[in-house]
Coordinates of C-alpha atoms in Angstrom, one line a residue:
Chain A
X181 CA 22.5 5.0 -9.5
X182 CA 24.1 7.5 -7.0
X183 CA 24.3 10.1 -9.4
X184 CA 24.2 13.3 -8.1
X185 CA 22.7 14.8 -11.2
X186 CA 19.9 12.5 -12.3
X187 CA 18.7 13.1 -8.4
X188 CA 18.4 16.4 -8.7
X189 CA 16.6 15.9 -11.9
X190 CA 14.2 13.5 -10.2
X191 CA 13.8 16.0 -7.2
X192 CA 13.1 19.1 -9.5
X193 CA 10.3 17.2 -11.5
X194 CA 8.7 16.1 -8.8
X195 CA 9.0 19.8 -7.0
X196 CA 7.4 20.7 -10.1
X197 CA 4.6 18.1 -10.7
X198 CA 3.3 18.4 -7.1
X199 CA -0.3 17.4 -7.6
X200 CA 0.4 13.9 -10.1
X201 CA 2.9 12.9 -6.8
X202 CA 0.6 14.0 -4.1
X203 CA -1.8 11.2 -5.8
X204 CA 0.6 8.4 -6.2
X205 CA 1.2 8.9 -3.6
X206 CA -1.3 8.6 -1.3
X207 CA -2.8 5.9 -4.1
X208 CA -0.1 3.5 -2.4
X209 CA -0.3 5.6 1.2
X210 CA -4.0 4.5 1.5
X211 CA -3.8 1.6 0.4
X212 CA -0.4 0.4 2.8
X213 CA -2.4 2.5 5.7
X214 CA -6.0 1.2 5.0
X215 CA -4.5 -2.9 5.2
X216 CA -2.8 -1.8 8.0
X217 CA -6.1 -1.0 10.0
X218 CA -7.9 -3.6 8.7
X219 CA -5.2 -6.4 9.6
X220 CA -4.8 -4.8 13.2
X221 CA -8.5 -4.5 14.1
X222 CA -8.9 -7.8 12.6
X223 CA -5.7 -9.2 15.6
X224 CA -8.0 -6.7 17.9
X225 CA -11.2 -8.6 17.2
X226 CA -9.1 -11.8 17.9
X227 CA -7.6 -10.7 20.9
X228 CA -10.4 -9.4 22.7
X229 CA -12.3 -12.6 22.3
X230 CA -9.4 -15.2 22.6
X231 CA -8.9 -13.4 26.4
X232 CA -12.5 -13.2 27.2
X233 CA -12.6 -16.9 26.5
X234 CA -8.7 -17.6 29.0
X235 CA -10.4 -15.9 31.7
X236 CA -11.4 -19.7 33.1
X237 CA -10.5 -22.5 31.9
X238 CA -11.4 -22.8 28.5
X239 CA -12.6 -26.8 28.7
X240 CA -15.0 -26.7 31.4
X241 CA -18.6 -28.0 32.3
X242 CA -21.1 -26.2 34.0
X243 CA -24.2 -28.3 35.7
X244 CA -27.2 -26.6 38.2
X245 CA -30.1 -27.7 39.1
X246 CA -33.7 -26.3 37.7
X247 CA -36.6 -27.0 37.5
X248 CA -38.7 -29.9 35.6
X249 CA -41.3 -29.1 32.8
X250 CA -41.9 -32.0 31.8
X251 CA -44.5 -34.6 34.4
X252 CA -42.4 -38.3 34.9
X253 CA -43.2 -41.0 37.0
X254 CA -46.6 -39.7 38.5
X255 CA -44.3 -36.3 39.7
X256 CA -45.8 -33.3 38.5
X257 CA -44.0 -30.7 36.3
X258 CA -42.4 -27.3 38.7
X259 CA -40.8 -29.7 40.6
X260 CA -37.0 -28.0 42.0
X261 CA -34.5 -30.1 41.4
X262 CA -31.4 -30.1 44.4
X263 CA -28.3 -31.0 44.4
X264 CA -26.4 -32.7 47.2
X265 CA -23.1 -33.8 48.6
X266 CA -24.1 -37.6 46.9
X267 CA -24.6 -36.1 43.4
X268 CA -20.8 -34.5 43.1
X269 CA -19.5 -37.6 45.5
X270 CA -22.0 -39.7 42.8
X271 CA -20.6 -37.6 40.1
X272 CA -17.1 -38.3 40.4
X273 CA -17.6 -42.4 40.8
X274 CA -19.3 -42.7 38.2
X275 CA -18.1 -40.5 35.2
X276 CA -14.5 -40.4 33.5
X277 CA -12.5 -38.0 32.7
X278 CA -13.1 -35.3 34.6
X279 CA -10.2 -32.8 35.9
X280 CA -10.7 -31.0 38.0
X281 CA -14.2 -30.9 39.8
X282 CA -15.7 -28.5 42.7
X283 CA -19.4 -28.0 43.9
X284 CA -20.8 -24.1 45.3
X285 CA -23.0 -23.5 48.3
X286 CA -25.2 -20.5 47.6
X287 CA -25.6 -19.4 51.3
X288 CA -27.3 -16.1 52.0
X289 CA -25.7 -13.3 53.5
X290 CA -25.0 -9.6 53.3
X291 CA -21.0 -10.5 51.0
X292 CA -19.2 -7.9 53.9
X293 CA -16.0 -9.0 54.2
X294 CA -14.6 -7.1 57.8
X295 CA -11.6 -7.0 59.0
X296 CA -10.9 -4.8 62.2
X297 CA -12.3 -1.3 60.9
X298 CA -12.2 -2.3 57.4
X299 CA -14.9 -3.0 55.7
X300 CA -15.8 -3.7 52.6
X301 CA -18.7 -5.3 49.6
X302 CA -17.1 -9.0 48.1
X303 CA -18.5 -11.6 46.6
X304 CA -18.2 -15.1 49.1
X305 CA -18.1 -18.2 47.3
X306 CA -17.8 -21.7 48.2
X307 CA -16.0 -24.3 46.7
X308 CA -13.7 -27.3 46.5
X309 CA -9.9 -26.8 46.5
X310 CA -10.0 -27.7 42.1
X311 CA -11.9 -24.0 41.7
X312 CA -8.3 -22.7 41.8
X313 CA -7.6 -24.2 38.4
X314 CA -11.3 -24.4 37.2
X315 CA -10.9 -20.1 37.3
X316 CA -7.6 -19.7 36.3
X317 CA -6.9 -18.6 38.7
X318 CA -3.3 -18.6 40.4
X319 CA -1.5 -18.3 44.0
X320 CA 0.0 -15.3 45.0
X321 CA 0.8 -15.8 48.0
X322 CA 0.1 -18.8 51.2
X323 CA -1.9 -21.0 49.5
X324 CA -5.0 -22.1 47.7
X325 CA -8.2 -23.8 49.9
X326 CA -7.4 -27.8 50.4
X327 CA -8.4 -31.1 51.2
X328 CA -7.7 -31.3 54.6
X329 CA -9.8 -28.0 55.2
X330 CA -13.2 -29.9 53.6
X331 CA -12.7 -32.5 55.6
X332 CA -12.4 -30.9 58.7
X333 CA -14.5 -28.5 57.9
X334 CA -12.0 -25.8 58.8
X335 CA -13.3 -21.8 58.6
X336 CA -10.2 -20.5 56.2
X337 CA -10.5 -18.4 53.1
X338 CA -8.2 -17.5 50.2
X339 CA -8.8 -14.0 48.8
X340 CA -8.4 -11.7 45.9
X341 CA -5.1 -9.3 45.6
X342 CA -7.5 -6.4 45.1
X343 CA -9.5 -8.1 48.6
X344 CA -5.9 -7.2 50.5
X345 CA -4.8 -4.1 49.6
X346 CA -8.9 -2.8 50.0
X347 CA -8.6 -4.3 53.8
X348 CA -4.8 -4.4 54.4
X349 CA -4.2 -0.7 53.6
X350 CA -1.9 -0.8 56.6
X351 CA 0.8 -3.2 54.7
X352 CA 0.2 -5.8 57.2
X353 CA 0.8 -9.3 55.5
X354 CA -2.5 -10.4 55.2
X355 CA -1.5 -14.6 56.0
X356 CA -2.7 -15.4 59.1
X357 CA -5.0 -12.8 60.2
X358 CA -8.6 -13.4 60.6
X359 CA -11.6 -12.1 57.8
X360 CA -15.1 -11.5 59.6
X361 CA -17.8 -13.2 56.6
X362 CA -21.8 -12.3 57.6
X363 CA -20.1 -11.8 61.0
X364 CA -18.0 -15.8 61.1
X365 CA -13.9 -15.4 61.9
X366 CA -12.2 -16.6 58.9
X367 CA -8.5 -16.6 58.7
X368 CA -7.2 -16.6 55.7
X369 CA -4.3 -18.6 54.1
X370 CA -3.7 -17.0 51.7
X371 CA -4.0 -14.6 48.1
X372 CA -4.6 -15.2 44.4
X373 CA -5.4 -13.9 41.3
X374 CA -7.1 -14.1 38.2
X375 CA -6.9 -13.1 34.9
X376 CA -10.2 -12.2 35.1
X377 CA -10.0 -8.5 37.1
X378 CA -13.6 -8.9 37.6
X379 CA -13.6 -12.4 39.0
X380 CA -10.4 -11.0 41.7
X381 CA -12.9 -9.7 43.8
X382 CA -13.5 -13.0 45.8
X383 CA -12.7 -14.7 49.0
X384 CA -13.3 -17.9 48.9
X385 CA -13.6 -20.1 51.7
X386 CA -14.6 -24.2 51.7
X387 CA -17.8 -25.3 50.6
X388 CA -18.2 -27.8 53.5
X389 CA -17.8 -24.8 56.1
X390 CA -20.0 -22.7 54.6
X391 CA -22.8 -25.5 54.2
X392 CA -22.3 -25.7 58.3
X393 CA -22.1 -22.4 58.8
X394 CA -24.4 -21.3 56.7
X395 CA -27.3 -23.4 57.6
X396 CA -27.0 -25.7 54.6
X397 CA -26.7 -29.3 55.2
X398 CA -26.2 -31.1 52.2
X399 CA -27.2 -28.7 49.5
X400 CA -25.3 -27.8 46.6
X401 CA -26.2 -25.2 43.9
X402 CA -23.6 -25.5 41.7
X403 CA -21.1 -28.5 39.8
X404 CA -17.9 -27.1 37.9
X405 CA -16.1 -29.5 36.5
X406 CA -13.0 -29.4 33.6
X407 CA -11.7 -31.4 31.4
X408 CA -9.2 -32.4 28.8
X409 CA -11.1 -34.9 26.5
X410 CA -12.1 -34.1 23.0
X411 CA -15.4 -32.1 22.7
X412 CA -17.5 -35.1 21.1
X413 CA -16.6 -37.2 24.4
X414 CA -17.2 -34.2 26.6
X415 CA -20.7 -34.6 25.0
X416 CA -20.6 -38.1 25.9
X417 CA -20.1 -37.2 30.0
X418 CA -22.6 -34.4 29.9
X419 CA -25.1 -36.8 28.9
X420 CA -23.6 -39.9 30.9
X421 CA -24.0 -37.0 33.8
X422 CA -27.7 -35.8 33.2
X423 CA -28.5 -39.6 33.0
X424 CA -27.4 -40.2 36.5
X425 CA -29.2 -37.0 37.4
X426 CA -32.0 -37.7 35.8
X427 CA -31.9 -41.7 37.8
X428 CA -31.8 -39.9 41.3
X429 CA -34.0 -37.4 41.2
X430 CA -36.2 -39.0 39.1
X431 CA -37.1 -36.5 35.8
X432 CA -37.2 -37.6 32.0
X433 CA -34.0 -37.9 30.5
X434 CA -35.0 -35.3 28.9
X435 CA -36.7 -32.0 30.4
X436 CA -33.5 -30.7 29.9
X437 CA -35.2 -27.6 32.3
X438 CA -34.7 -29.9 35.8
X439 CA -31.0 -29.7 35.4
X440 CA -29.2 -27.4 33.1
X441 CA -25.8 -28.2 32.1
X442 CA -23.3 -25.5 30.2
X443 CA -20.7 -27.3 28.9
X444 CA -18.1 -24.4 27.5
X445 CA -15.7 -27.0 25.4
X446 CA -18.5 -26.8 22.7
X447 CA -17.9 -23.0 22.3
X448 CA -14.8 -23.1 22.8
X449 CA -14.7 -25.1 19.4
X450 CA -17.2 -23.0 18.1
X451 CA -15.4 -20.0 19.2
X452 CA -11.9 -21.3 17.9
X453 CA -12.9 -21.7 13.9
X454 CA -14.6 -18.1 14.9
X455 CA -11.4 -17.6 15.0
X456 CA -10.2 -19.2 12.1
X457 CA -13.3 -17.8 10.6
X458 CA -12.1 -13.7 11.5
X459 CA -8.7 -14.4 10.9
X460 CA -9.4 -15.9 7.3
X461 CA -11.6 -13.1 6.9
X462 CA -9.3 -10.5 7.9
X463 CA -6.5 -11.6 5.4
X464 CA -9.1 -12.0 2.3
X465 CA -10.3 -9.1 2.9
X466 CA -6.3 -7.9 3.1
X467 CA -5.5 -9.9 0.3
X468 CA -8.0 -7.5 -1.4
X469 CA -7.6 -4.3 -0.5
X470 CA -3.4 -5.2 -1.3
X471 CA -4.7 -6.0 -5.6
X472 CA -6.7 -3.2 -5.1
X473 CA -4.2 -0.8 -4.2
X474 CA -1.7 -2.7 -7.3
X475 CA -4.5 -1.9 -9.2
X476 CA -4.6 2.1 -8.6
X477 CA -0.8 2.5 -8.4
X478 CA -0.7 0.6 -11.0
X479 CA -3.2 2.9 -13.2
X480 CA -1.9 6.2 -12.0
X481 CA 1.3 5.6 -12.9
X482 CA 0.1 4.2 -16.3
X483 CA -1.8 7.5 -16.7
X484 CA 1.7 9.6 -15.7
X485 CA 3.6 7.8 -18.4
X486 CA 0.5 8.8 -20.5
X487 CA 1.3 12.5 -20.0
X488 CA 4.8 12.2 -19.9
X489 CA 4.6 11.0 -23.5
X490 CA 5.2 14.1 -25.0
X491 CA 7.9 15.1 -22.2
X492 CA 9.2 12.0 -23.4
X493 CA 9.5 13.2 -27.2
X494 CA 11.6 16.1 -26.7
X495 CA 13.8 14.3 -24.0
X496 CA 14.0 12.2 -26.5
X497 CA 15.1 14.4 -29.5
X498 CA 16.9 16.4 -27.7
X499 CA 19.0 13.4 -27.2
X500 CA 18.2 11.1 -24.4
X501 CA 18.4 7.4 -24.7
X502 CA 15.4 5.0 -24.2
X503 CA 17.5 3.3 -21.1
X504 CA 18.1 7.3 -19.3
X505 CA 13.8 8.0 -19.8
X506 CA 12.4 4.3 -18.7
X507 CA 15.2 5.0 -15.6
X508 CA 14.0 8.3 -14.5
X509 CA 10.3 7.4 -14.6
X510 CA 11.3 4.4 -12.9
X511 CA 13.3 5.5 -10.2
X512 CA 10.9 8.8 -10.2
X513 CA 7.7 6.1 -9.5
X514 CA 10.2 4.2 -7.1
X515 CA 10.9 7.2 -4.8
X516 CA 7.5 8.5 -4.6
X517 CA 6.0 4.7 -4.0
X518 CA 8.1 3.6 -1.6
X519 CA 8.2 7.1 0.2
X520 CA 4.7 7.1 0.2
X521 CA 4.4 3.5 1.1
X522 CA 6.6 4.3 3.8
X523 CA 4.1 6.9 5.4
X524 CA 1.2 5.1 5.1
X525 CA 3.2 2.3 6.9
X526 CA 4.4 4.9 9.6
X527 CA 0.5 6.2 10.6
X528 CA -1.2 2.5 10.2
X529 CA 0.5 1.5 12.8
X530 CA 0.8 4.6 14.5
X531 CA -3.2 4.9 14.1
X532 CA -2.8 1.2 16.1
X533 CA -0.5 1.4 18.4
X534 CA -2.4 5.1 19.8
X535 CA -6.1 3.0 19.5
X536 CA -4.3 0.2 22.1
X537 CA -3.2 2.7 24.1
X538 CA -5.5 4.9 24.7
X539 CA -9.0 2.9 24.3
X540 CA -9.9 0.9 26.9
X541 CA -9.9 -3.0 26.0
X542 CA -13.6 -4.1 25.9
X543 CA -14.7 -8.2 25.3
X544 CA -14.9 -7.7 22.2
X545 CA -11.2 -5.7 21.0
X546 CA -8.7 -5.9 22.2
X547 CA -4.8 -4.5 21.6
X548 CA -4.3 -4.2 17.6
X549 CA -1.1 -5.0 16.4
X550 CA -0.5 -6.2 13.4
X551 CA 2.3 -8.2 12.4
X552 CA 5.4 -5.5 11.4
X553 CA 6.5 -8.5 8.4
X554 CA 2.8 -8.8 7.0
X555 CA 2.9 -4.7 6.8
X556 CA 6.4 -4.2 5.6
X557 CA 5.9 -6.8 2.7
X558 CA 2.9 -5.7 1.8
X559 CA 4.6 -2.7 1.1
X560 CA 7.0 -3.5 -0.6
X561 CA 4.6 -5.5 -2.3
X562 CA 3.0 -2.4 -3.6
X563 CA 5.7 -0.5 -3.8
X564 CA 7.2 -3.5 -6.6
X565 CA 3.7 -3.9 -8.5
X566 CA 4.0 0.2 -8.7
X567 CA 7.1 0.0 -10.2
X568 CA 6.2 -2.9 -12.5
X569 CA 2.7 -1.8 -13.9
X570 CA 4.9 1.9 -14.8
X571 CA 7.7 0.0 -16.5
X572 CA 5.5 -1.3 -19.1
X573 CA 4.3 1.4 -20.4
X574 CA 7.2 3.9 -19.3
X575 CA 9.1 1.3 -22.1
X576 CA 6.8 1.5 -24.4
X577 CA 6.5 5.4 -24.1
X578 CA 10.5 5.0 -24.6
X579 CA 10.4 2.8 -27.5
X580 CA 7.9 5.4 -29.5
X581 CA 10.1 7.5 -32.5
X582 CA 10.1 11.1 -31.4
X583 CA 7.6 12.5 -33.4
X584 CA 5.3 10.8 -32.4
X585 CA 5.4 11.6 -29.1
X586 CA 5.6 15.5 -30.5
X587 CA 2.6 14.9 -31.9
X588 CA 0.4 14.2 -29.1
X589 CA -1.0 17.3 -27.9
Chain B
X1442 CA 26.7 18.0 -44.8
X1443 CA 23.9 15.7 -45.6
X1444 CA 23.6 13.3 -48.6
X1445 CA 20.1 11.5 -50.0
X1446 CA 20.6 8.8 -52.4
X1447 CA 17.1 7.6 -53.7
X1448 CA 15.4 7.4 -50.7
X1449 CA 12.1 6.0 -50.3
X1450 CA 9.6 5.8 -47.4
X1451 CA 6.5 4.9 -47.3
X1452 CA 4.0 4.6 -43.9
X1453 CA 1.7 1.4 -43.8
X1454 CA -1.5 2.4 -41.9
X1455 CA -3.8 -1.0 -41.8
X1456 CA -4.0 -2.1 -45.6
X1457 CA -3.1 0.8 -46.9
X1458 CA 0.6 2.4 -47.7
X1459 CA 1.3 6.0 -48.4
X1460 CA 4.1 6.4 -50.4
X1461 CA 5.8 9.1 -49.3
X1462 CA 9.0 10.1 -50.5
X1463 CA 9.7 8.4 -54.1
X1464 CA 13.5 8.1 -54.2
X1465 CA 14.6 11.4 -53.3
X1466 CA 18.8 12.2 -54.1
X1467 CA 20.2 15.8 -52.5
X1468 CA 23.1 17.3 -50.9
X1469 CA 23.1 19.0 -48.5
X1470 CA 27.3 21.4 -47.7
X1471 CA 28.1 22.1 -44.5
X1472 CA 27.3 25.8 -44.1
X1473 CA 24.5 25.9 -46.5
X1474 CA 21.0 27.8 -45.4
X1475 CA 18.0 25.8 -46.3
X1476 CA 14.7 26.1 -47.0
X1477 CA 12.3 22.9 -48.0
X1478 CA 8.9 23.9 -49.4
X1479 CA 5.3 21.9 -50.7
X1480 CA 2.6 22.1 -49.8
X1481 CA 0.7 19.4 -46.9
X1482 CA 1.7 15.8 -48.0
X1483 CA 4.8 16.9 -50.1
X1484 CA 6.6 15.0 -48.2
X1485 CA 8.7 17.5 -46.2
X1486 CA 8.0 16.6 -43.0
X1487 CA 9.2 13.0 -43.1
X1488 CA 12.0 14.7 -44.8
X1489 CA 13.3 16.6 -42.0
X1490 CA 12.4 13.4 -39.5
X1491 CA 14.3 11.4 -41.5
X1492 CA 17.3 14.1 -41.8
X1493 CA 16.7 14.5 -38.0
X1494 CA 17.0 10.7 -37.1
X1495 CA 13.3 10.9 -35.9
X1496 CA 12.5 8.5 -38.4
X1497 CA 13.6 5.4 -40.8
X1498 CA 13.1 5.0 -44.3
X1499 CA 13.4 2.1 -46.6
X1500 CA 15.4 2.5 -49.4
X1501 CA 17.7 4.3 -50.6
X1502 CA 21.2 6.2 -48.3
X1503 CA 21.4 8.3 -46.4
X1504 CA 24.6 9.7 -45.3
X1505 CA 25.1 12.6 -42.2
X1506 CA 28.7 13.6 -42.2
X1507 CA 30.0 10.9 -44.1
X1508 CA 27.9 8.0 -42.1
X1509 CA 25.7 6.5 -42.8
X1510 CA 22.6 6.5 -41.1
X1511 CA 20.6 3.2 -41.7
X1512 CA 18.8 0.7 -38.7
X1513 CA 20.0 3.1 -35.8
X1514 CA 19.9 1.8 -32.7
X1515 CA 17.6 4.4 -30.7
X1516 CA 20.7 4.7 -28.2
X1517 CA 22.9 5.6 -31.2
X1518 CA 20.7 7.8 -32.9
X1519 CA 19.9 9.8 -30.1
X1520 CA 23.6 9.6 -29.0
X1521 CA 24.1 10.7 -33.0
X1522 CA 21.1 13.7 -32.4
X1523 CA 22.9 15.0 -28.7
X1524 CA 26.5 15.6 -31.1
X1525 CA 24.7 16.7 -34.2
X1526 CA 21.5 18.5 -34.4
X1527 CA 19.3 20.7 -32.7
X1528 CA 15.5 20.8 -33.4
X1529 CA 13.6 22.7 -33.8
X1530 CA 9.5 22.6 -33.9
X1531 CA 6.2 24.9 -34.7
X1532 CA 5.1 23.7 -31.1
X1533 CA 8.4 24.8 -29.6
X1534 CA 8.1 22.1 -27.8
X1535 CA 9.8 23.0 -24.4
X1536 CA 8.8 21.3 -21.4
X1537 CA 5.7 22.5 -19.1
X1538 CA 7.3 22.4 -16.3
X1539 CA 11.4 22.7 -16.1
X1540 CA 12.1 27.4 -17.0
X1541 CA 13.4 29.0 -19.5
X1542 CA 16.6 28.5 -18.6
X1543 CA 16.1 24.3 -17.5
X1544 CA 15.0 23.8 -20.4
X1545 CA 17.7 25.5 -22.3
X1546 CA 20.4 23.4 -20.1
X1547 CA 18.5 20.1 -21.3
X1548 CA 20.7 18.2 -23.4
X1549 CA 23.6 18.8 -21.8
X1550 CA 22.1 17.1 -19.2
X1551 CA 23.0 14.2 -21.5
X1552 CA 25.6 15.0 -22.2
X1553 CA 26.5 14.4 -18.5
X1554 CA 27.9 17.9 -17.9
X1555 CA 28.1 19.3 -14.5
X1556 CA 24.3 21.5 -13.6
X1557 CA 27.1 24.2 -12.5
X1558 CA 28.7 24.5 -16.0
X1559 CA 25.2 24.2 -18.2
X1560 CA 23.7 26.3 -16.0
X1561 CA 26.1 29.0 -17.1
X1562 CA 26.0 27.9 -20.4
X1563 CA 22.4 28.2 -20.6
X1564 CA 22.3 31.5 -19.4
X1565 CA 25.0 32.5 -22.0
X1566 CA 22.7 31.8 -24.9
X1567 CA 19.5 32.8 -23.4
X1568 CA 21.3 36.1 -22.7
X1569 CA 22.8 36.1 -26.2
X1570 CA 19.3 35.5 -27.7
X1571 CA 17.9 38.4 -25.4
X1572 CA 15.9 36.3 -22.4
X1573 CA 17.9 36.9 -19.9
X1574 CA 15.5 38.2 -17.1
X1575 CA 13.0 35.6 -18.4
X1576 CA 15.4 32.9 -17.3
X1577 CA 13.4 31.3 -14.7
X1578 CA 10.1 31.8 -16.3
X1579 CA 8.4 28.8 -17.1
X1580 CA 7.6 28.7 -20.7
X1581 CA 3.6 29.3 -20.7
X1582 CA 4.6 33.0 -19.2
X1583 CA 6.9 33.2 -22.0
X1584 CA 5.0 35.1 -25.5
X1585 CA 5.3 32.8 -28.7
X1586 CA 8.4 34.6 -30.1
X1587 CA 10.5 34.1 -26.2
X1588 CA 9.8 30.6 -26.9
X1589 CA 10.4 29.7 -29.8
X1590 CA 13.8 32.1 -29.2
X1591 CA 14.6 29.0 -26.1
X1592 CA 13.5 26.3 -27.9
X1593 CA 16.4 28.0 -30.2
X1594 CA 19.4 28.3 -28.1
X1595 CA 18.8 24.6 -26.5
X1596 CA 18.8 23.3 -29.9
X1597 CA 22.5 25.3 -30.3
X1598 CA 23.1 25.1 -26.8
X1599 CA 25.7 21.6 -28.0
X1600 CA 27.0 22.7 -30.2
X1601 CA 25.6 21.3 -33.5
X1602 CA 26.4 20.9 -36.9
X1603 CA 22.9 21.1 -38.1
X1604 CA 19.7 22.6 -37.1
X1605 CA 16.4 21.9 -37.9
X1606 CA 13.6 23.9 -37.7
X1607 CA 10.0 22.1 -38.5
X1608 CA 7.3 25.6 -39.4
X1609 CA 9.5 27.6 -37.0
X1610 CA 7.4 30.4 -37.3
X1611 CA 4.1 28.6 -38.5
X1612 CA 3.0 30.0 -34.7
X1613 CA 3.6 33.4 -34.9
X1614 CA 2.8 37.1 -35.9
X1615 CA 5.3 38.1 -39.2
X1616 CA 7.2 40.6 -36.9
X1617 CA 8.6 37.8 -34.7
X1618 CA 8.6 35.3 -37.4
X1619 CA 11.7 38.1 -39.4
X1620 CA 13.4 38.3 -35.9
X1621 CA 13.5 34.3 -35.8
X1622 CA 14.6 34.4 -39.7
X1623 CA 17.0 36.8 -38.6
X1624 CA 18.4 34.8 -35.5
X1625 CA 18.2 31.6 -38.3
X1626 CA 20.3 33.7 -40.7
X1627 CA 22.8 34.8 -37.5
X1628 CA 23.6 31.3 -37.0
X1629 CA 24.3 30.2 -40.1
X1630 CA 26.7 33.0 -40.5
X1631 CA 28.6 31.4 -37.8
X1632 CA 28.8 28.1 -40.1
X1633 CA 25.8 26.0 -38.7
X1634 CA 23.8 24.1 -41.9
X1635 CA 20.1 25.3 -41.0
X1636 CA 17.6 23.9 -42.4
X1637 CA 13.5 25.2 -42.1
X1638 CA 10.5 23.4 -43.5
X1639 CA 8.3 25.5 -44.5
X1640 CA 5.1 26.6 -46.6
X1641 CA 5.3 30.6 -47.0
X1642 CA 7.0 32.3 -49.4
X1643 CA 8.3 35.5 -47.7
X1644 CA 10.2 32.7 -45.1
X1645 CA 12.0 31.1 -48.2
X1646 CA 12.6 33.3 -49.7
X1647 CA 14.9 34.3 -46.3
X1648 CA 16.9 31.7 -47.4
X1649 CA 19.9 30.6 -49.9
X1650 CA 18.7 27.5 -50.8
X1651 CA 14.9 26.5 -51.6
X1652 CA 13.9 23.4 -52.3
X1653 CA 10.7 22.5 -53.3
X1654 CA 8.7 18.8 -52.6
X1655 CA 5.7 17.8 -54.5
X1656 CA 3.7 14.6 -54.2
X1657 CA 7.2 13.0 -52.3
X1658 CA 9.3 14.2 -55.1
X1659 CA 11.9 17.2 -55.8
X1660 CA 10.0 19.7 -57.6
X1661 CA 12.9 22.7 -58.3
X1662 CA 16.5 23.6 -56.9
X1663 CA 16.4 27.2 -56.6
X1664 CA 13.5 27.5 -59.4
X1665 CA 15.4 25.1 -61.4
X1666 CA 13.3 21.9 -62.3
X1667 CA 14.4 18.5 -61.1
X1668 CA 10.9 17.1 -61.4
X1669 CA 10.8 15.3 -65.1
X1670 CA 14.0 13.5 -64.6
X1671 CA 13.0 12.6 -60.8
X1672 CA 9.4 11.2 -62.7
X1673 CA 11.4 8.9 -65.1
X1674 CA 13.6 7.6 -62.4
X1675 CA 10.2 6.6 -60.3
X1676 CA 8.0 5.2 -63.5
X1677 CA 11.7 3.0 -63.3
X1678 CA 10.9 2.1 -60.0
X1679 CA 8.1 0.9 -60.2

């Protein structure tokens, strides 16, 4: 195996058959390269979609009022439905399986937030304390809104990390400071971060306070809740809520436009299936690529051996044993396929790294990478199968009588 | 050196059986310069292949240097070829991607001679053939005569006891052919048995013993008829 002379013989053969070596090597390297790129892209697609869904709590149900589209009990269609605090309380009272719930009141105004002489336009949102969990956000400093803030109509606010950075450029601690929202002073009680960067440019204030200071009385515009129950049961929850609201607001229970209910749990389930589909798809393509690679490499190995039949005959006539002939061809092919496979692996992984570090993550593509073990075993598989594919014709060629081989012109 | 005793060889192709050698008795002593003649299909190449343990036979005995050669494993045949026999072919059979020096040195690779030593030896043999300056040329850069001289150098490098040449001048012009024959004579003068298969009379004339084959039997040796005797034997065999 580590006979220097044998290696010299192999290297001199490789050096003098550059095209053959290149073609064999290229087919192996290309097979591996494509496999890595495919597996990596599939993973990137999967990462992208999964991250998009993890930005908000995945198991949430959203309710917002619309306009009736079916006449009901003497009411004409086109009537606007309005949610109130009572609807919110009623849902908490009657619906089982709620994990977190929050309502929101949309108030007017520019959304201009200022601290001393620093101004910024941010998304100011009124909500309940549970909104922290619904947004999948995290408290970085201080605290989030709490029940007492709601009950006592406190003018407090929790701001996102970039908001704090924009307003407090002198490095002061924002907590305890007062900011102006639509010209009304709110005290900062905490700073939060959110997995979705766009959702961080936000300022949260208690919904009750917003109703009071911005003239909302008891109106709310949206109810959001999360649940941990399975899909079928969450579907039942939405039906229950729709029936409840239909009764209270006098609209037809089949009127889907009166109240919109958006159940992301169902969507998430669908996306889970999509992920599974993508994963299976990527694997099918991957396995297909490996098979195509094996077939290609085997073909080339067979042609190479066929091409060398005469050489084998000559070598045998001048005293080469069949074993030494097969050994020479096998070592050469394993050397080429192994080296080329490694190159393909390096280039494939390198390209993925390049893409992943230079391409901005989009909603549908993020951090393409490949399981290194999978990549290495695929390379090994290709090299071994190439060797096996060469072994059969090489053994056959070595068994041919030298005279037959020598006649082969 | 080489002894055939009632040697038979048939080729089977599908349902047809072609009886090529029909009971050959032959004795070639060490140091002889022999040519084997015959028209195509007379069995001369088959005989040479059996000499060279490149092919096996069906019946009879073949002794090489008093060793019975029969049902030999490929490995053992390869070792014997390497040790005893040097081949020269009509189509030269040089390895196209190796230069003259490497081609000449290759048999020594299979004797596990170190690269340095075998290159020195190969160079010596190429010098003897007057090809020293062509040592690093590939076969397709050489003329027919040069290629054949490289092939002869390759056959000699292992110090064989027998040189088997299959139509060695078949692809060469007359002048070159005579040069090659002169080489074979010189080799023979060193005590190496040389067996040349040819169908050219003027080549055969330059050997010391001419064996004529006809239809798988020896017709004559140096002009003496042996055909009738053999013919009877074949009839008896059938």
